[in-house]
mmCIF file of C-alpha atoms in Angstrom:
data_model
loop_
_atom_site.group_PDB
_atom_site.id
_atom_site.type_symbol
_atom_site.label_atom_id
_atom_site.label_comp_id
_atom_site.label_asym_id
_atom_site.label_seq_id
_atom_site.Cartn_x
_atom_site.Cartn_y
_atom_site.Cartn_z
ATOM 1 C CA MET A 192 -97.430 -142.189 -79.100
ATOM 2 C CA ASN A 193 -97.954 -144.220 -82.321
ATOM 3 C CA PHE A 194 -94.674 -142.640 -84.449
ATOM 4 C CA LYS A 195 -95.029 -145.749 -86.703
ATOM 5 C CA GLY A 196 -98.912 -144.688 -87.785
ATOM 6 C CA LEU A 197 -98.116 -141.001 -88.834
ATOM 7 C CA ILE A 198 -95.160 -142.100 -90.967
ATOM 8 C CA LYS A 199 -97.759 -144.473 -92.692
ATOM 9 C CA ASP A 200 -100.006 -142.113 -93.319
ATOM 10 C CA LEU A 201 -97.172 -139.839 -94.623
ATOM 11 C CA LYS A 202 -96.175 -142.114 -97.324
ATOM 12 C CA PHE A 203 -97.842 -141.030 -100.775
ATOM 13 C CA THR A 204 -98.410 -142.766 -103.834
ATOM 14 C CA HIS A 205 -96.719 -143.160 -106.361
ATOM 15 C CA HIS A 206 -98.831 -140.563 -109.080
ATOM 16 C CA GLN A 207 -98.751 -138.138 -105.991
ATOM 17 C CA ARG A 208 -95.303 -137.833 -105.883
ATOM 18 C CA THR A 209 -95.514 -136.639 -109.321
ATOM 19 C CA GLY A 210 -98.180 -134.492 -108.945
ATOM 20 C CA ILE A 211 -95.885 -132.695 -105.731
ATOM 21 C CA PHE A 212 -92.818 -132.922 -107.939
ATOM 22 C CA LEU A 213 -94.936 -130.913 -111.054
ATOM 23 C CA LEU A 214 -96.020 -128.240 -108.232
ATOM 24 C CA PHE A 215 -92.259 -127.797 -107.239
ATOM 25 C CA ALA A 216 -91.666 -127.342 -110.749
ATOM 26 C CA ILE A 217 -94.280 -124.940 -111.154
ATOM 27 C CA ILE A 218 -93.888 -122.681 -108.633
ATOM 28 C CA ILE A 219 -89.984 -122.276 -109.659
ATOM 29 C CA VAL A 220 -90.420 -121.492 -112.904
ATOM 30 C CA LEU A 221 -93.281 -118.462 -112.332
ATOM 31 C CA GLN A 222 -90.452 -117.465 -109.612
ATOM 32 C CA THR A 223 -87.973 -117.395 -112.038
ATOM 33 C CA ILE A 224 -90.285 -115.906 -114.560
ATOM 34 C CA TYR A 225 -91.292 -113.274 -111.794
ATOM 35 C CA PHE A 226 -88.030 -112.252 -110.813
ATOM 36 C CA PHE A 227 -85.565 -112.346 -114.254
ATOM 37 C CA ILE A 228 -89.281 -111.192 -117.119
ATOM 38 C CA ASP A 229 -90.943 -106.700 -116.669
ATOM 39 C CA PHE A 230 -94.173 -107.287 -116.404
ATOM 40 C CA SER A 231 -94.538 -103.183 -116.588
ATOM 41 C CA LEU A 232 -96.734 -101.999 -119.897
ATOM 42 C CA PRO A 233 -94.467 -98.980 -121.848
ATOM 43 C CA GLU A 234 -95.388 -95.637 -121.476
ATOM 44 C CA LYS A 235 -96.933 -94.292 -124.622
ATOM 45 C CA SER A 236 -96.317 -91.100 -126.485
ATOM 46 C CA PHE A 237 -98.035 -89.177 -126.570
ATOM 47 C CA PRO A 238 -97.021 -85.664 -128.544
ATOM 48 C CA GLU A 239 -98.832 -82.718 -127.261
ATOM 49 C CA LYS A 240 -98.217 -83.491 -123.666
ATOM 50 C CA GLU A 241 -94.484 -83.142 -124.686
ATOM 51 C CA LYS A 242 -94.938 -79.663 -125.994
ATOM 52 C CA TRP A 243 -96.531 -78.706 -123.063
ATOM 53 C CA MET A 244 -94.348 -79.919 -120.692
ATOM 54 C CA SER A 245 -91.439 -78.022 -122.856
ATOM 55 C CA LEU A 246 -93.156 -75.477 -123.232
ATOM 56 C CA GLN A 247 -93.571 -74.990 -118.802
ATOM 57 C CA SER A 248 -90.496 -75.767 -118.748
ATOM 58 C CA GLU A 249 -89.933 -72.788 -120.280
ATOM 59 C CA ILE A 250 -92.410 -70.954 -118.452
ATOM 60 C CA ASP A 251 -91.055 -72.438 -115.071
ATOM 61 C CA THR A 252 -87.218 -70.737 -116.781
ATOM 62 C CA MET A 253 -88.082 -67.592 -116.891
ATOM 63 C CA LYS A 254 -90.355 -67.754 -114.041
ATOM 64 C CA LEU A 255 -86.975 -68.109 -111.910
ATOM 65 C CA ILE A 256 -85.195 -65.632 -114.200
ATOM 66 C CA LYS A 257 -87.091 -62.537 -113.384
ATOM 67 C CA SER A 258 -87.318 -63.196 -109.588
ATOM 68 C CA LYS A 259 -84.167 -62.828 -109.498
ATOM 69 C CA GLU A 260 -84.178 -60.068 -111.328
ATOM 70 C CA LYS A 261 -84.238 -56.125 -109.770
ATOM 71 C CA PRO A 262 -87.319 -54.631 -108.886
ATOM 72 C CA LYS A 263 -87.540 -51.914 -110.866
ATOM 73 C CA ILE A 264 -86.919 -48.389 -109.367
ATOM 74 C CA TYR A 265 -89.560 -45.243 -110.450
ATOM 75 C CA LEU A 266 -87.666 -41.889 -109.687
ATOM 76 C CA PHE A 267 -91.407 -39.134 -108.743
ATOM 77 C CA ASN A 268 -91.640 -35.980 -107.790
ATOM 78 C CA PRO A 269 -91.674 -35.676 -104.127
ATOM 79 C CA ASN A 270 -94.593 -32.939 -104.530
ATOM 80 C CA PHE A 271 -97.440 -35.022 -104.970
ATOM 81 C CA ILE A 272 -97.028 -37.433 -102.516
ATOM 82 C CA SER A 273 -100.004 -39.020 -102.054
ATOM 83 C CA ASP A 274 -100.018 -40.605 -97.538
ATOM 84 C CA TYR A 275 -99.714 -44.119 -99.140
ATOM 85 C CA LYS A 276 -96.982 -43.410 -100.827
ATOM 86 C CA GLY A 277 -95.002 -41.480 -98.459
ATOM 87 C CA TYR A 278 -96.061 -44.076 -95.830
ATOM 88 C CA LYS A 279 -94.669 -47.142 -98.534
ATOM 89 C CA LEU A 280 -91.491 -44.678 -98.035
ATOM 90 C CA GLY A 281 -91.417 -44.232 -94.634
ATOM 91 C CA MET A 282 -93.200 -41.425 -94.281
ATOM 92 C CA SER A 283 -94.364 -40.279 -90.317
ATOM 93 C CA VAL A 284 -98.365 -38.936 -90.585
ATOM 94 C CA LEU A 285 -97.246 -35.670 -89.401
ATOM 95 C CA GLU A 286 -93.457 -34.829 -91.574
ATOM 96 C CA ILE A 287 -96.930 -36.002 -94.585
ATOM 97 C CA ASP A 288 -99.109 -33.411 -92.920
ATOM 98 C CA ARG A 289 -96.290 -30.278 -92.936
ATOM 99 C CA LEU A 290 -96.047 -31.514 -97.044
ATOM 100 C CA LEU A 291 -99.804 -31.652 -97.784
ATOM 101 C CA ALA A 292 -99.801 -28.544 -95.615
ATOM 102 C CA PHE A 293 -96.985 -26.993 -97.702
ATOM 103 C CA ARG A 294 -98.553 -28.142 -100.611
ATOM 104 C CA LYS A 295 -101.948 -26.430 -100.318
ATOM 105 C CA GLU A 296 -100.328 -22.854 -100.692
ATOM 106 C CA ASN A 297 -98.926 -23.895 -104.009
ATOM 107 C CA LYS A 298 -95.819 -24.298 -102.765
ATOM 108 C CA TYR A 299 -93.035 -26.091 -104.293
ATOM 109 C CA VAL A 300 -89.943 -28.058 -102.992
ATOM 110 C CA ALA A 301 -87.014 -27.064 -105.526
ATOM 111 C CA SER A 302 -84.813 -29.435 -104.047
ATOM 112 C CA ALA A 303 -84.127 -33.019 -101.783
ATOM 113 C CA LYS A 304 -82.388 -29.804 -99.074
ATOM 114 C CA GLU A 305 -85.825 -27.855 -99.279
ATOM 115 C CA PHE A 306 -87.931 -31.314 -98.612
ATOM 116 C CA GLN A 307 -85.928 -32.088 -95.110
ATOM 117 C CA ASP A 308 -86.444 -28.581 -93.763
ATOM 118 C CA VAL A 309 -90.450 -28.506 -94.869
ATOM 119 C CA THR A 310 -91.741 -32.008 -93.701
ATOM 120 C CA LYS A 311 -88.630 -32.199 -91.630
ATOM 121 C CA ILE A 312 -87.639 -35.785 -92.138
ATOM 122 C CA SER A 313 -84.137 -37.020 -91.137
ATOM 123 C CA ASP A 314 -80.555 -37.549 -92.549
ATOM 124 C CA SER A 315 -81.673 -41.064 -92.838
ATOM 125 C CA LEU A 316 -84.656 -41.467 -94.046
ATOM 126 C CA LEU A 317 -83.686 -37.890 -96.892
ATOM 127 C CA MET A 318 -80.255 -40.484 -97.630
ATOM 128 C CA GLU A 319 -82.292 -43.329 -98.588
ATOM 129 C CA ILE A 320 -85.737 -42.138 -100.362
ATOM 130 C CA SER A 321 -83.187 -38.423 -102.221
ATOM 131 C CA PRO A 322 -81.783 -40.406 -105.174
ATOM 132 C CA LEU A 323 -85.441 -41.733 -106.727
ATOM 133 C CA PHE A 324 -86.685 -38.018 -106.379
ATOM 134 C CA LYS A 325 -87.324 -35.952 -109.459
ATOM 135 C CA PHE A 326 -87.753 -32.507 -109.440
ATOM 136 C CA PRO A 327 -89.204 -30.557 -113.765
ATOM 137 C CA ASP A 328 -87.068 -28.239 -114.146
ATOM 138 C CA TRP A 329 -89.203 -25.782 -114.328
ATOM 139 C CA ILE A 330 -88.930 -26.461 -111.116
ATOM 140 C CA GLN A 331 -85.840 -26.682 -110.310
ATOM 141 C CA SER A 332 -85.210 -23.350 -113.164
ATOM 142 C CA LYS A 333 -88.364 -21.420 -111.447
ATOM 143 C CA SER A 334 -86.402 -18.418 -111.227
ATOM 144 C CA ASN A 335 -86.112 -18.007 -113.807
ATOM 145 C CA PHE A 336 -89.110 -19.780 -115.530
ATOM 146 C CA LYS A 337 -91.251 -16.702 -117.509
ATOM 147 C CA ILE A 338 -94.399 -16.447 -119.642
ATOM 148 C CA ASN A 339 -94.028 -15.820 -123.755
ATOM 149 C CA LYS A 340 -96.946 -13.585 -123.908
ATOM 150 C CA LYS A 341 -97.203 -14.555 -127.145
ATOM 151 C CA GLU A 342 -97.675 -18.232 -127.084
ATOM 152 C CA PHE A 343 -100.884 -17.473 -125.246
ATOM 153 C CA ILE A 344 -102.644 -15.002 -127.915
ATOM 154 C CA GLN A 345 -105.563 -16.701 -128.896
ATOM 155 C CA LYS A 346 -104.880 -16.847 -132.580
ATOM 156 C CA PRO A 347 -108.395 -16.349 -134.793
ATOM 157 C CA PHE A 348 -110.444 -19.042 -136.036
ATOM 158 C CA PHE A 349 -110.978 -18.976 -139.479
ATOM 159 C CA LYS A 350 -114.513 -18.099 -140.676
ATOM 160 C CA LYS A 351 -116.456 -21.036 -142.010
ATOM 161 C CA GLU A 352 -117.553 -20.327 -146.057
ATOM 162 C CA LYS A 353 -121.426 -18.920 -145.918
ATOM 163 C CA ILE A 354 -123.482 -21.688 -146.936
ATOM 164 C CA VAL A 355 -125.202 -19.977 -150.689
ATOM 165 C CA VAL A 356 -128.420 -21.205 -150.351
ATOM 166 C CA LEU A 357 -130.407 -21.861 -153.752
ATOM 167 C CA ASP A 358 -133.459 -22.139 -154.757
ATOM 168 C CA ILE A 359 -134.636 -25.738 -155.162
ATOM 169 C CA ASN A 360 -136.886 -25.191 -158.378
ATOM 170 C CA GLN A 361 -134.562 -23.622 -160.038
ATOM 171 C CA ALA A 362 -131.653 -26.264 -158.688
ATOM 172 C CA SER A 363 -130.499 -28.531 -161.680
ATOM 173 C CA GLN A 364 -128.779 -31.834 -161.846
ATOM 174 C CA GLU A 365 -124.811 -30.554 -160.602
ATOM 175 C CA ASP A 366 -126.489 -29.014 -157.853
ATOM 176 C CA LEU A 367 -128.347 -31.422 -155.884
ATOM 177 C CA VAL A 368 -125.140 -33.923 -156.514
ATOM 178 C CA LYS A 369 -122.796 -31.672 -154.933
ATOM 179 C CA ILE A 370 -125.374 -32.821 -151.348
ATOM 180 C CA TYR A 371 -123.309 -35.653 -149.848
ATOM 181 C CA GLY A 372 -125.907 -38.512 -150.326
ATOM 182 C CA ILE A 373 -127.398 -37.040 -153.063
ATOM 183 C CA GLY A 374 -125.847 -39.473 -156.516
ATOM 184 C CA GLU A 375 -127.057 -39.093 -159.784
ATOM 185 C CA ALA A 376 -130.154 -41.040 -159.384
ATOM 186 C CA LEU A 377 -131.414 -39.361 -156.389
ATOM 187 C CA SER A 378 -131.449 -36.770 -157.883
ATOM 188 C CA LEU A 379 -133.328 -37.311 -160.867
ATOM 189 C CA ARG A 380 -135.692 -38.199 -158.772
ATOM 190 C CA ILE A 381 -135.954 -34.898 -157.408
ATOM 191 C CA LEU A 382 -136.016 -33.571 -160.910
ATOM 192 C CA ASN A 383 -138.258 -35.755 -161.712
ATOM 193 C CA GLN A 384 -141.242 -35.238 -158.123
ATOM 194 C CA LYS A 385 -140.758 -31.643 -159.228
ATOM 195 C CA SER A 386 -142.056 -31.744 -162.679
ATOM 196 C CA ILE A 387 -145.042 -34.031 -161.792
ATOM 197 C CA LEU A 388 -146.163 -30.962 -159.262
ATOM 198 C CA GLY A 389 -144.930 -28.372 -161.337
ATOM 199 C CA CYS A 390 -142.876 -27.256 -158.801
ATOM 200 C CA PHE A 391 -142.157 -27.434 -155.090
ATOM 201 C CA VAL A 392 -144.113 -24.709 -152.693
ATOM 202 C CA SER A 393 -142.695 -26.644 -148.818
ATOM 203 C CA MET A 394 -139.290 -28.033 -148.255
ATOM 204 C CA GLU A 395 -141.512 -30.648 -146.255
ATOM 205 C CA GLN A 396 -142.126 -32.189 -149.592
ATOM 206 C CA MET A 397 -138.764 -33.767 -149.335
ATOM 207 C CA ASN A 398 -139.670 -35.860 -146.483
ATOM 208 C CA GLU A 399 -142.027 -37.832 -149.583
ATOM 209 C CA ILE A 400 -139.145 -38.776 -151.604
ATOM 210 C CA TRP A 401 -138.183 -42.276 -151.727
ATOM 211 C CA GLY A 402 -134.504 -43.213 -150.641
ATOM 212 C CA LEU A 403 -133.315 -39.990 -149.050
ATOM 213 C CA SER A 404 -132.510 -39.723 -145.386
ATOM 214 C CA PRO A 405 -133.267 -37.720 -142.884
ATOM 215 C CA GLU A 406 -129.138 -36.550 -142.991
ATOM 216 C CA VAL A 407 -129.768 -36.328 -146.546
ATOM 217 C CA ILE A 408 -133.050 -34.709 -145.585
ATOM 218 C CA ASN A 409 -131.139 -31.640 -143.230
ATOM 219 C CA GLU A 410 -128.539 -31.351 -145.611
ATOM 220 C CA LEU A 411 -130.946 -30.175 -148.196
ATOM 221 C CA ASN A 412 -132.942 -28.090 -146.503
ATOM 222 C CA THR A 413 -129.940 -26.122 -145.456
ATOM 223 C CA HIS A 414 -128.108 -25.532 -149.019
ATOM 224 C CA PHE A 415 -131.929 -25.010 -150.612
ATOM 225 C CA LYS A 416 -135.646 -22.988 -149.588
ATOM 226 C CA VAL A 417 -138.407 -22.456 -151.486
ATOM 227 C CA VAL A 418 -138.959 -19.641 -153.274
ATOM 228 C CA ILE A 419 -142.971 -20.503 -155.252
ATOM 229 C CA PRO A 420 -143.158 -19.148 -159.168
ATOM 230 C CA ALA A 421 -145.629 -16.016 -159.500
ATOM 231 C CA ASP A 422 -146.698 -18.387 -162.806
ATOM 232 C CA LEU A 423 -147.584 -21.120 -160.706
ATOM 233 C CA LYS A 424 -150.988 -22.513 -162.183
ATOM 234 C CA LYS A 425 -153.165 -23.553 -159.983
ATOM 235 C CA ILE A 426 -155.840 -25.500 -159.731
ATOM 236 C CA SER A 427 -159.669 -24.128 -159.380
ATOM 237 C CA ILE A 428 -160.763 -26.797 -157.276
ATOM 238 C CA ASN A 429 -164.356 -25.325 -157.624
ATOM 239 C CA GLU A 430 -163.792 -25.652 -161.744
ATOM 240 C CA ALA A 431 -161.860 -28.626 -162.573
ATOM 241 C CA SER A 432 -162.665 -32.059 -164.235
ATOM 242 C CA LEU A 433 -162.425 -35.381 -162.288
ATOM 243 C CA LYS A 434 -160.256 -35.871 -164.802
ATOM 244 C CA GLU A 435 -158.070 -32.771 -164.134
ATOM 245 C CA LEU A 436 -158.793 -33.708 -159.854
ATOM 246 C CA SER A 437 -157.489 -36.954 -160.816
ATOM 247 C CA GLN A 438 -154.151 -35.937 -162.950
ATOM 248 C CA PHE A 439 -153.018 -33.800 -159.728
ATOM 249 C CA SER A 440 -150.938 -36.112 -157.026
ATOM 250 C CA TYR A 441 -152.296 -35.963 -153.684
ATOM 251 C CA PHE A 442 -155.466 -36.573 -155.574
ATOM 252 C CA ARG A 443 -156.592 -40.048 -156.319
ATOM 253 C CA TYR A 444 -159.849 -40.564 -158.193
ATOM 254 C CA THR A 445 -161.398 -41.880 -155.960
ATOM 255 C CA LEU A 446 -160.502 -38.639 -154.031
ATOM 256 C CA ALA A 447 -160.914 -36.873 -156.930
ATOM 257 C CA LYS A 448 -165.062 -38.240 -158.017
ATOM 258 C CA GLN A 449 -165.765 -37.065 -154.243
ATOM 259 C CA ILE A 450 -164.959 -33.675 -154.822
ATOM 260 C CA VAL A 451 -166.499 -33.544 -157.386
ATOM 261 C CA THR A 452 -169.719 -35.435 -155.633
ATOM 262 C CA TYR A 453 -169.173 -33.001 -152.807
ATOM 263 C CA ARG A 454 -169.682 -29.926 -154.909
ATOM 264 C CA SER A 455 -172.701 -31.477 -157.095
ATOM 265 C CA MET A 456 -174.392 -31.948 -152.734
ATOM 266 C CA ASN A 457 -173.221 -28.461 -151.538
ATOM 267 C CA GLY A 458 -172.519 -26.164 -154.078
ATOM 268 C CA ASN A 459 -168.980 -24.177 -153.911
ATOM 269 C CA ILE A 460 -165.433 -25.770 -151.717
ATOM 270 C CA ASN A 461 -164.839 -22.857 -149.992
ATOM 271 C CA ASN A 462 -160.877 -23.318 -148.095
ATOM 272 C CA ILE A 463 -158.683 -26.434 -147.870
ATOM 273 C CA GLU A 464 -161.130 -26.682 -144.013
ATOM 274 C CA ASP A 465 -164.545 -27.537 -146.380
ATOM 275 C CA LEU A 466 -162.164 -29.808 -148.613
ATOM 276 C CA SER A 467 -160.634 -32.013 -145.036
ATOM 277 C CA LYS A 468 -163.915 -32.380 -144.342
ATOM 278 C CA ILE A 469 -164.657 -34.938 -147.035
ATOM 279 C CA LYS A 470 -164.013 -38.704 -146.499
ATOM 280 C CA GLY A 471 -160.476 -39.790 -147.720
ATOM 281 C CA PHE A 472 -159.118 -36.789 -147.468
ATOM 282 C CA PRO A 473 -155.274 -36.451 -146.691
ATOM 283 C CA VAL A 474 -155.293 -34.517 -143.588
ATOM 284 C CA ASP A 475 -152.205 -34.061 -142.626
ATOM 285 C CA LYS A 476 -150.892 -32.624 -146.322
ATOM 286 C CA ALA A 477 -153.839 -29.911 -146.634
ATOM 287 C CA LYS A 478 -151.199 -27.126 -145.614
ATOM 288 C CA ILE A 479 -149.210 -28.419 -148.869
ATOM 289 C CA ILE A 480 -152.379 -28.989 -150.350
ATOM 290 C CA SER A 481 -153.839 -25.585 -150.047
ATOM 291 C CA LEU A 482 -150.447 -24.503 -151.932
ATOM 292 C CA TYR A 483 -152.115 -26.219 -155.495
ATOM 293 C CA LEU A 484 -154.967 -24.763 -155.023
ATOM 294 C CA GLU A 485 -157.225 -22.517 -155.616
ATOM 295 C CA PHE A 486 -160.112 -21.695 -154.063
#
């Protein structure tokens, strides 16, 4: 093997030796930097996260305290033990059935001993569950329990105040404002409508007054009624002029003109049925209108 040739090939020039030296120097510097300088990023601080973590710590502490607390024991009346309750207490199905059969006879156990006599549970189970028993006072002293009959005497009911029903045509503003839901404005509106009509002939006319709710109308019907005055001046449907007819609240000028035309062509109007045949007549108010007319 020619070692001399190999050694000759491994010889480096001055520039090559300088490059190798710089390479090693760079490697050493980088290794030094790597081992002695911390490149980890600083952890950012999040106030909200810290707040929630602090709250979570409190919750965990409370859970730990609660887990160490002994469960609260509730006393119960053994007369009302259900199937599930009896099962949880360690009673057998037969023992539970004995208690239920005893209760069906409308009887009550008044002590732990009596409970054992009825259910036939073991002494060990009785010792375990009897501290949880709580008997009402009336069961424990049922032998001395007496009913005071005076306590059950029905007291007389207060009689309702009798409602005085007034005539709506004689009602004043003071009478109207006493009704719940009627103030000064509505009371004046009712009185003004009465003045226009001369009088009311039906309580149904309250539905025609703007602003009265169904509840208020119901109250008005409870406290008032209609008494038609004997001196009510009725409109003579066969003799009244066009002007007189058009001034009537339930007739407009067009309808009044139709009535006059009907009279001239067909003669007298004999009843409300004849009048309702005229075009434009408010048939739904025929009964009320008829009380203002004279045929």
